[in-house]
Amino acid sequence: AAAAAGLGIFLFYLSSVSWGQMLLTKDRVMFYLEQPLSVQKAKEVDEKSQEEKQMDSGQEDGTETMPEFCIWGQKDKVEITNANLYRSAQADAVLMCGNPELLFEDCRLPGRKDTQGCLLDEKTAWELFGSSEVTGKEISYEGKSYIIRQVLSSKERIFAFQVGSPRGNGDFEGSRPENETIGGEQNSTDNVLNRITMQKPEEKSLQDLQSLWGNKYGISATILDLQLLQGIGGFFVLLIPLTSCVYFLWYLFCLYRQQSQLVWKAAV
C-alpha cells in the first residue's frame, strides 16, 4: 500500500509538471514538418522573414508578416568534449534557426547571427568543467568549437546552437549546395530541422498560421495541438487525486460497517 501510494504521488508530480509546462506554452504553437528543411532553406526562410519585418516597420500596406518563430530539430545523446580538460559528456543537441527564446524561457542567446555561441545545461557543464560558471568557455562538437553564451537550469541535458555555425576548418554549415555530400554522405543536419515553434498572435487561428507557412514559403506544416495535450495532461493531473479519494472513501465505508455501536458509526 505504501509503495502504491508513493507511486501515485510520483505520477501526480510528473503529470503536474508536464501540465504546467504545457500551460506556459499557451501563447505558442508548434508545427511538425514531414519533410525536414535543409540548413540552407531554413536560413533563407529566416532571413526573408526578418527582411519583411524591417520593410513592414511603420507601414500598413496589408501585407501579412510572419510572427516570431524558430525552426529547430533535435539529435539525441550527442557527444560534447572539453579538449582542455580531456572530458566528454552526452547531451541532446538542439539545432535552431530563429528566436531561441521560443524554445527556452528568457533566453535570447545565441542570436540568429551568432555563429559560435551555444547553450548548455548545468549538469553537462558540471560534467565537462566541474562548475556551472562556464559562460564564455569553449566546447567542441563534431570537430567544431562553440563558446557557451548561457547556462540553462534544465532537468534535461541540453546543448543548443544556431545552425550555420563554423566548422573546424573555417567552412560553414549550409554554405554547400543542398545535394552536395560530405564523405559520401549527405549532411545529417539537413534531416533534423523538422519542427517549428512560433508565437501565436491572439487575432490569428492555428489554421491561419498553418496557411501562412504554405502561402509565403511553400512549407507544408502539420499542427501539433497543444490545447488537446493540455486537456489530456489536466485529466491525468486530476486522475490521481480522484483515485485516492475513491480509495479513501471505500476505506471509511469498510470502517463504518465494522462498527457495532451507533456512536462509532457516526464518528466514522
Short mmCIF file of the C-alpha atoms (twelve columns), coordinates in Angstrom:
data_MODEL
# 
_entry.id   MODEL 
# 
loop_
_atom_site.group_PDB 
_atom_site.id 
_atom_site.type_symbol 
_atom_site.label_atom_id 
_atom_site.label_alt_id 
_atom_site.label_comp_id 
_atom_site.label_asym_id 
_atom_site.label_seq_id 
_atom_site.Cartn_x 
_atom_site.Cartn_y 
_atom_site.Cartn_z 
_atom_site.pdbx_PDB_model_num 
ATOM 1   C CA . ALA A 1   0.000   0.000  0.000   1 
ATOM 2   C CA . ALA A 2   2.840   2.367  0.875   1 
ATOM 3   C CA . ALA A 3   4.578   1.585  -2.421  1 
ATOM 4   C CA . ALA A 4   1.353   2.179  -4.353  1 
ATOM 5   C CA . ALA A 5   0.820   5.487  -2.554  1 
ATOM 6   C CA . GLY A 6   4.397   6.537  -3.319  1 
ATOM 7   C CA . LEU A 7   3.973   5.639  -6.984  1 
ATOM 8   C CA . GLY A 8   0.715   7.597  -7.109  1 
ATOM 9   C CA . ILE A 9   2.360   10.692 -5.639  1 
ATOM 10  C CA . PHE A 10  5.244   10.380 -8.109  1 
ATOM 11  C CA . LEU A 11  2.889   10.067 -11.102 1 
ATOM 12  C CA . PHE A 12  0.847   13.018 -9.831  1 
ATOM 13  C CA . TYR A 13  4.041   15.081 -9.598  1 
ATOM 14  C CA . LEU A 14  5.084   14.179 -13.158 1 
ATOM 15  C CA . SER A 15  1.616   14.946 -14.510 1 
ATOM 16  C CA . SER A 16  1.535   18.304 -12.721 1 
ATOM 17  C CA . VAL A 17  4.951   19.305 -14.051 1 
ATOM 18  C CA . SER A 18  4.048   18.320 -17.624 1 
ATOM 19  C CA . TRP A 19  0.709   20.115 -17.416 1 
ATOM 20  C CA . GLY A 20  2.353   23.232 -16.023 1 
ATOM 21  C CA . GLN A 21  4.946   23.257 -18.807 1 
ATOM 22  C CA . MET A 22  2.219   22.971 -21.439 1 
ATOM 23  C CA . LEU A 23  0.261   25.835 -19.876 1 
ATOM 24  C CA . LEU A 24  3.359   28.024 -20.147 1 
ATOM 25  C CA . THR A 25  3.333   27.442 -23.921 1 
ATOM 26  C CA . LYS A 26  -0.267  28.611 -24.395 1 
ATOM 27  C CA . ASP A 27  0.898   31.615 -26.450 1 
ATOM 28  C CA . ARG A 28  2.916   29.392 -28.788 1 
ATOM 29  C CA . VAL A 29  2.135   26.848 -31.436 1 
ATOM 30  C CA . MET A 30  4.266   24.005 -32.722 1 
ATOM 31  C CA . PHE A 31  4.316   22.564 -36.232 1 
ATOM 32  C CA . TYR A 32  5.796   19.312 -37.436 1 
ATOM 33  C CA . LEU A 33  7.383   19.086 -40.886 1 
ATOM 34  C CA . GLU A 34  7.035   15.718 -42.588 1 
ATOM 35  C CA . GLN A 35  9.746   16.846 -44.996 1 
ATOM 36  C CA . PRO A 36  12.632  18.294 -42.916 1 
ATOM 37  C CA . LEU A 37  14.158  21.551 -44.101 1 
ATOM 38  C CA . SER A 38  17.777  21.788 -45.145 1 
ATOM 39  C CA . VAL A 39  20.018  24.250 -43.341 1 
ATOM 40  C CA . GLN A 40  20.153  26.395 -46.454 1 
ATOM 41  C CA . LYS A 41  16.355  26.506 -46.794 1 
ATOM 42  C CA . ALA A 42  15.824  27.264 -43.097 1 
ATOM 43  C CA . LYS A 43  18.311  30.139 -43.240 1 
ATOM 44  C CA . GLU A 44  16.637  31.531 -46.361 1 
ATOM 45  C CA . VAL A 45  13.196  31.456 -44.716 1 
ATOM 46  C CA . ASP A 46  14.505  33.138 -41.558 1 
ATOM 47  C CA . GLU A 47  16.367  35.861 -43.459 1 
ATOM 48  C CA . LYS A 48  13.380  36.547 -45.705 1 
ATOM 49  C CA . SER A 49  11.106  36.848 -42.665 1 
ATOM 50  C CA . GLN A 50  13.463  39.347 -41.000 1 
ATOM 51  C CA . GLU A 51  13.692  41.412 -44.179 1 
ATOM 52  C CA . GLU A 52  9.889   41.532 -44.456 1 
ATOM 53  C CA . LYS A 53  9.599   42.763 -40.863 1 
ATOM 54  C CA . GLN A 54  12.109  45.534 -41.480 1 
ATOM 55  C CA . MET A 55  10.322  46.627 -44.652 1 
ATOM 56  C CA . ASP A 56  6.928   46.467 -42.939 1 
ATOM 57  C CA . SER A 57  8.091   48.547 -39.961 1 
ATOM 58  C CA . GLY A 58  5.977   51.678 -39.770 1 
ATOM 59  C CA . GLN A 59  3.994   50.756 -42.887 1 
ATOM 60  C CA . GLU A 60  0.451   49.468 -43.162 1 
ATOM 61  C CA . ASP A 61  0.093   48.022 -46.638 1 
ATOM 62  C CA . GLY A 62  -1.959  44.984 -45.614 1 
ATOM 63  C CA . THR A 63  0.943   42.570 -46.095 1 
ATOM 64  C CA . GLU A 64  0.953   39.732 -43.584 1 
ATOM 65  C CA . THR A 65  4.221   39.375 -41.726 1 
ATOM 66  C CA . MET A 66  5.262   36.139 -40.102 1 
ATOM 67  C CA . PRO A 67  5.167   36.117 -36.264 1 
ATOM 68  C CA . GLU A 68  8.369   35.253 -34.417 1 
ATOM 69  C CA . PHE A 69  9.430   31.654 -34.989 1 
ATOM 70  C CA . CYS A 70  12.225  29.159 -34.535 1 
ATOM 71  C CA . ILE A 71  12.871  26.294 -36.943 1 
ATOM 72  C CA . TRP A 72  14.552  23.527 -34.997 1 
ATOM 73  C CA . GLY A 73  15.342  19.874 -34.589 1 
ATOM 74  C CA . GLN A 74  16.997  17.582 -32.092 1 
ATOM 75  C CA . LYS A 75  19.728  14.950 -32.055 1 
ATOM 76  C CA . ASP A 76  19.635  12.687 -29.039 1 
ATOM 77  C CA . LYS A 77  22.688  11.904 -26.914 1 
ATOM 78  C CA . VAL A 78  25.466  13.518 -28.906 1 
ATOM 79  C CA . GLU A 79  28.993  13.703 -27.514 1 
ATOM 80  C CA . ILE A 80  30.414  17.061 -26.430 1 
ATOM 81  C CA . THR A 81  34.030  17.460 -25.392 1 
ATOM 82  C CA . ASN A 82  36.175  19.787 -23.345 1 
ATOM 83  C CA . ALA A 83  39.540  19.449 -25.063 1 
ATOM 84  C CA . ASN A 84  41.419  21.377 -22.350 1 
ATOM 85  C CA . LEU A 85  40.389  19.017 -19.536 1 
ATOM 86  C CA . TYR A 86  40.036  15.882 -21.702 1 
ATOM 87  C CA . ARG A 87  36.439  15.456 -20.588 1 
ATOM 88  C CA . SER A 88  33.381  14.448 -22.557 1 
ATOM 89  C CA . ALA A 89  29.646  14.288 -21.878 1 
ATOM 90  C CA . GLN A 90  26.437  13.377 -23.645 1 
ATOM 91  C CA . ALA A 91  23.510  15.723 -24.177 1 
ATOM 92  C CA . ASP A 92  20.612  16.256 -26.567 1 
ATOM 93  C CA . ALA A 93  21.659  18.676 -29.299 1 
ATOM 94  C CA . VAL A 94  19.001  21.239 -30.241 1 
ATOM 95  C CA . LEU A 95  19.719  22.790 -33.635 1 
ATOM 96  C CA . MET A 96  17.988  26.157 -34.051 1 
ATOM 97  C CA . CYS A 97  17.322  28.655 -36.788 1 
ATOM 98  C CA . GLY A 98  15.444  31.630 -35.369 1 
ATOM 99  C CA . ASN A 99  14.470  33.045 -31.988 1 
ATOM 100 C CA . PRO A 100 15.860  30.856 -29.147 1 
ATOM 101 C CA . GLU A 101 13.509  32.474 -26.612 1 
ATOM 102 C CA . LEU A 102 10.618  30.489 -28.094 1 
ATOM 103 C CA . LEU A 103 12.314  27.254 -27.022 1 
ATOM 104 C CA . PHE A 104 13.984  28.385 -23.799 1 
ATOM 105 C CA . GLU A 105 12.268  30.882 -21.477 1 
ATOM 106 C CA . ASP A 106 14.066  34.228 -21.013 1 
ATOM 107 C CA . CYS A 107 16.948  33.121 -23.218 1 
ATOM 108 C CA . ARG A 108 17.821  35.407 -26.123 1 
ATOM 109 C CA . LEU A 109 21.211  33.873 -26.797 1 
ATOM 110 C CA . PRO A 110 22.711  32.799 -29.087 1 
ATOM 111 C CA . GLY A 111 21.265  35.294 -31.550 1 
ATOM 112 C CA . ARG A 112 20.394  34.488 -35.134 1 
ATOM 113 C CA . LYS A 113 23.777  35.644 -36.425 1 
ATOM 114 C CA . ASP A 114 25.815  34.254 -33.557 1 
ATOM 115 C CA . THR A 115 27.783  31.639 -35.463 1 
ATOM 116 C CA . GLN A 116 29.841  30.468 -32.485 1 
ATOM 117 C CA . GLY A 117 27.578  30.658 -29.438 1 
ATOM 118 C CA . CYS A 118 25.749  27.813 -27.718 1 
ATOM 119 C CA . LEU A 119 23.645  26.973 -24.666 1 
ATOM 120 C CA . LEU A 120 24.470  24.282 -22.139 1 
ATOM 121 C CA . ASP A 121 22.601  22.884 -19.155 1 
ATOM 122 C CA . GLU A 122 24.055  22.902 -15.633 1 
ATOM 123 C CA . LYS A 123 24.536  19.123 -15.300 1 
ATOM 124 C CA . THR A 124 26.507  18.865 -18.517 1 
ATOM 125 C CA . ALA A 125 28.535  21.935 -17.537 1 
ATOM 126 C CA . TRP A 126 29.485  20.265 -14.247 1 
ATOM 127 C CA . GLU A 127 30.456  17.091 -16.060 1 
ATOM 128 C CA . LEU A 128 32.667  18.964 -18.524 1 
ATOM 129 C CA . PHE A 129 34.133  21.678 -16.287 1 
ATOM 130 C CA . GLY A 130 33.354  20.790 -12.668 1 
ATOM 131 C CA . SER A 131 31.425  24.048 -12.371 1 
ATOM 132 C CA . SER A 132 28.268  25.731 -13.653 1 
ATOM 133 C CA . GLU A 133 30.034  29.106 -14.034 1 
ATOM 134 C CA . VAL A 134 31.226  28.370 -17.553 1 
ATOM 135 C CA . THR A 135 29.888  31.286 -19.613 1 
ATOM 136 C CA . GLY A 136 32.495  32.233 -22.219 1 
ATOM 137 C CA . LYS A 137 34.284  28.880 -22.124 1 
ATOM 138 C CA . GLU A 138 34.781  26.670 -25.156 1 
ATOM 139 C CA . ILE A 139 33.495  23.208 -26.004 1 
ATOM 140 C CA . SER A 140 33.647  21.056 -29.136 1 
ATOM 141 C CA . TYR A 141 31.098  19.046 -31.074 1 
ATOM 142 C CA . GLU A 142 31.771  17.164 -34.321 1 
ATOM 143 C CA . GLY A 143 35.057  18.989 -34.854 1 
ATOM 144 C CA . LYS A 144 33.522  22.442 -34.349 1 
ATOM 145 C CA . SER A 145 34.204  24.840 -31.492 1 
ATOM 146 C CA . TYR A 146 31.421  26.649 -29.624 1 
ATOM 147 C CA . ILE A 147 31.513  29.321 -26.935 1 
ATOM 148 C CA . ILE A 148 28.996  28.933 -24.107 1 
ATOM 149 C CA . ARG A 149 26.759  32.021 -24.012 1 
ATOM 150 C CA . GLN A 150 24.417  30.928 -21.228 1 
ATOM 151 C CA . VAL A 151 23.903  28.030 -18.819 1 
ATOM 152 C CA . LEU A 152 20.352  26.656 -18.596 1 
ATOM 153 C CA . SER A 153 18.646  25.484 -15.414 1 
ATOM 154 C CA . SER A 154 17.179  22.457 -17.128 1 
ATOM 155 C CA . LYS A 155 16.316  18.991 -15.869 1 
ATOM 156 C CA . GLU A 156 17.258  17.659 -19.294 1 
ATOM 157 C CA . ARG A 157 20.744  17.603 -20.749 1 
ATOM 158 C CA . ILE A 158 20.714  20.302 -23.426 1 
ATOM 159 C CA . PHE A 159 23.297  21.572 -25.894 1 
ATOM 160 C CA . ALA A 160 21.723  24.140 -28.244 1 
ATOM 161 C CA . PHE A 161 23.188  26.230 -31.054 1 
ATOM 162 C CA . GLN A 162 22.182  28.126 -34.180 1 
ATOM 163 C CA . VAL A 163 22.670  26.199 -37.426 1 
ATOM 164 C CA . GLY A 164 25.285  27.668 -39.697 1 
ATOM 165 C CA . SER A 165 27.967  27.607 -37.001 1 
ATOM 166 C CA . PRO A 166 31.544  27.410 -38.287 1 
ATOM 167 C CA . ARG A 167 33.265  24.095 -38.866 1 
ATOM 168 C CA . GLY A 168 36.721  23.451 -37.569 1 
ATOM 169 C CA . ASN A 169 38.262  24.148 -40.989 1 
ATOM 170 C CA . GLY A 170 36.562  27.525 -41.390 1 
ATOM 171 C CA . ASP A 171 33.730  26.368 -43.627 1 
ATOM 172 C CA . PHE A 172 30.117  26.971 -42.733 1 
ATOM 173 C CA . GLU A 173 27.218  24.580 -42.495 1 
ATOM 174 C CA . GLY A 174 24.619  25.478 -45.057 1 
ATOM 175 C CA . SER A 175 27.164  27.118 -47.382 1 
ATOM 176 C CA . ARG A 176 27.268  23.996 -49.570 1 
ATOM 177 C CA . PRO A 177 24.554  23.165 -52.102 1 
ATOM 178 C CA . GLU A 178 21.770  21.013 -50.700 1 
ATOM 179 C CA . ASN A 179 22.687  17.953 -52.764 1 
ATOM 180 C CA . GLU A 180 26.424  18.053 -52.068 1 
ATOM 181 C CA . THR A 181 27.696  15.284 -49.842 1 
ATOM 182 C CA . ILE A 182 30.470  15.166 -47.283 1 
ATOM 183 C CA . GLY A 183 32.494  11.966 -47.203 1 
ATOM 184 C CA . GLY A 184 29.908  10.218 -49.388 1 
ATOM 185 C CA . GLU A 185 27.002  11.037 -47.064 1 
ATOM 186 C CA . GLN A 186 24.583  13.938 -47.075 1 
ATOM 187 C CA . ASN A 187 24.928  16.374 -44.200 1 
ATOM 188 C CA . SER A 188 22.898  14.788 -41.384 1 
ATOM 189 C CA . THR A 189 21.878  18.234 -40.142 1 
ATOM 190 C CA . ASP A 190 19.532  18.540 -43.112 1 
ATOM 191 C CA . ASN A 191 17.453  15.651 -41.771 1 
ATOM 192 C CA . VAL A 192 16.982  17.188 -38.335 1 
ATOM 193 C CA . LEU A 193 15.169  20.512 -38.819 1 
ATOM 194 C CA . ASN A 194 11.632  19.139 -38.737 1 
ATOM 195 C CA . ARG A 195 9.833   21.335 -36.193 1 
ATOM 196 C CA . ILE A 196 8.728   24.944 -35.980 1 
ATOM 197 C CA . THR A 197 7.755   26.735 -32.785 1 
ATOM 198 C CA . MET A 198 6.205   30.147 -33.251 1 
ATOM 199 C CA . GLN A 199 4.449   32.882 -31.339 1 
ATOM 200 C CA . LYS A 200 0.693   32.832 -31.707 1 
ATOM 201 C CA . PRO A 201 -0.960  36.250 -32.066 1 
ATOM 202 C CA . GLU A 202 -4.390  36.426 -30.429 1 
ATOM 203 C CA . GLU A 203 -6.059  37.537 -33.645 1 
ATOM 204 C CA . LYS A 204 -4.820  34.539 -35.659 1 
ATOM 205 C CA . SER A 205 -6.100  30.964 -35.520 1 
ATOM 206 C CA . LEU A 206 -3.943  27.873 -35.823 1 
ATOM 207 C CA . GLN A 207 -5.306  27.317 -39.329 1 
ATOM 208 C CA . ASP A 208 -4.314  30.880 -40.324 1 
ATOM 209 C CA . LEU A 209 -0.742  30.253 -39.204 1 
ATOM 210 C CA . GLN A 210 -0.643  26.916 -40.995 1 
ATOM 211 C CA . SER A 211 -1.841  28.542 -44.221 1 
ATOM 212 C CA . LEU A 212 0.692   31.331 -43.811 1 
ATOM 213 C CA . TRP A 213 3.576   28.860 -43.960 1 
ATOM 214 C CA . GLY A 214 2.198   27.299 -47.120 1 
ATOM 215 C CA . ASN A 215 1.353   30.567 -48.886 1 
ATOM 216 C CA . LYS A 216 4.519   32.502 -48.066 1 
ATOM 217 C CA . TYR A 217 7.210   29.824 -48.139 1 
ATOM 218 C CA . GLY A 218 5.595   26.745 -49.677 1 
ATOM 219 C CA . ILE A 219 6.190   24.741 -46.490 1 
ATOM 220 C CA . SER A 220 3.718   22.021 -45.544 1 
ATOM 221 C CA . ALA A 221 3.396   22.082 -41.761 1 
ATOM 222 C CA . THR A 222 1.224   19.895 -39.525 1 
ATOM 223 C CA . ILE A 223 -0.200  21.459 -36.366 1 
ATOM 224 C CA . LEU A 224 0.639   19.804 -33.062 1 
ATOM 225 C CA . ASP A 225 -2.441  20.624 -30.974 1 
ATOM 226 C CA . LEU A 226 -1.024  21.658 -27.595 1 
ATOM 227 C CA . GLN A 227 -4.515  22.506 -26.328 1 
ATOM 228 C CA . LEU A 228 -5.522  18.861 -26.714 1 
ATOM 229 C CA . LEU A 229 -2.338  17.814 -24.904 1 
ATOM 230 C CA . GLN A 230 -3.163  20.297 -22.130 1 
ATOM 231 C CA . GLY A 231 -6.593  18.692 -21.766 1 
ATOM 232 C CA . ILE A 232 -5.094  15.210 -21.584 1 
ATOM 233 C CA . GLY A 233 -2.486  16.412 -19.107 1 
ATOM 234 C CA . GLY A 234 -5.155  18.062 -16.965 1 
ATOM 235 C CA . PHE A 235 -7.143  14.815 -16.920 1 
ATOM 236 C CA . PHE A 236 -4.149  12.850 -15.647 1 
ATOM 237 C CA . VAL A 237 -3.419  15.535 -13.043 1 
ATOM 238 C CA . LEU A 238 -6.970  15.062 -11.689 1 
ATOM 239 C CA . LEU A 239 -6.987  11.271 -12.084 1 
ATOM 240 C CA . ILE A 240 -4.503  10.583 -9.279  1 
ATOM 241 C CA . PRO A 241 -6.196  12.635 -6.501  1 
ATOM 242 C CA . LEU A 242 -9.649  11.416 -7.600  1 
ATOM 243 C CA . THR A 243 -8.499  7.794  -7.394  1 
ATOM 244 C CA . SER A 244 -7.016  8.484  -3.956  1 
ATOM 245 C CA . CYS A 245 -10.319 9.997  -2.783  1 
ATOM 246 C CA . VAL A 246 -12.310 6.990  -4.001  1 
ATOM 247 C CA . TYR A 247 -9.901  4.634  -2.260  1 
ATOM 248 C CA . PHE A 248 -10.153 6.641  0.990   1 
ATOM 249 C CA . LEU A 249 -13.967 6.735  0.860   1 
ATOM 250 C CA . TRP A 250 -14.031 2.968  0.368   1 
ATOM 251 C CA . TYR A 251 -11.727 2.588  3.378   1 
ATOM 252 C CA . LEU A 252 -14.084 4.736  5.500   1 
ATOM 253 C CA . PHE A 253 -17.078 2.703  4.328   1 
ATOM 254 C CA . CYS A 254 -15.367 -0.528 5.403   1 
ATOM 255 C CA . LEU A 255 -14.627 1.002  8.819   1 
ATOM 256 C CA . TYR A 256 -18.239 2.119  9.091   1 
ATOM 257 C CA . ARG A 257 -19.539 -1.410 8.507   1 
ATOM 258 C CA . GLN A 258 -17.167 -2.828 11.114  1 
ATOM 259 C CA . GLN A 259 -18.568 -0.651 13.913  1 
ATOM 260 C CA . SER A 260 -21.337 -2.107 16.045  1 
ATOM 261 C CA . GLN A 261 -22.197 0.961  18.088  1 
ATOM 262 C CA . LEU A 262 -24.062 3.888  16.574  1 
ATOM 263 C CA . VAL A 263 -21.762 6.487  18.123  1 
ATOM 264 C CA . TRP A 264 -18.718 4.963  16.424  1 
ATOM 265 C CA . LYS A 265 -20.566 4.707  13.121  1 
ATOM 266 C CA . ALA A 266 -21.344 8.426  13.415  1 
ATOM 267 C CA . ALA A 267 -17.680 9.151  14.218  1 
ATOM 268 C CA . VAL A 268 -16.525 7.308  11.096  1 
# 
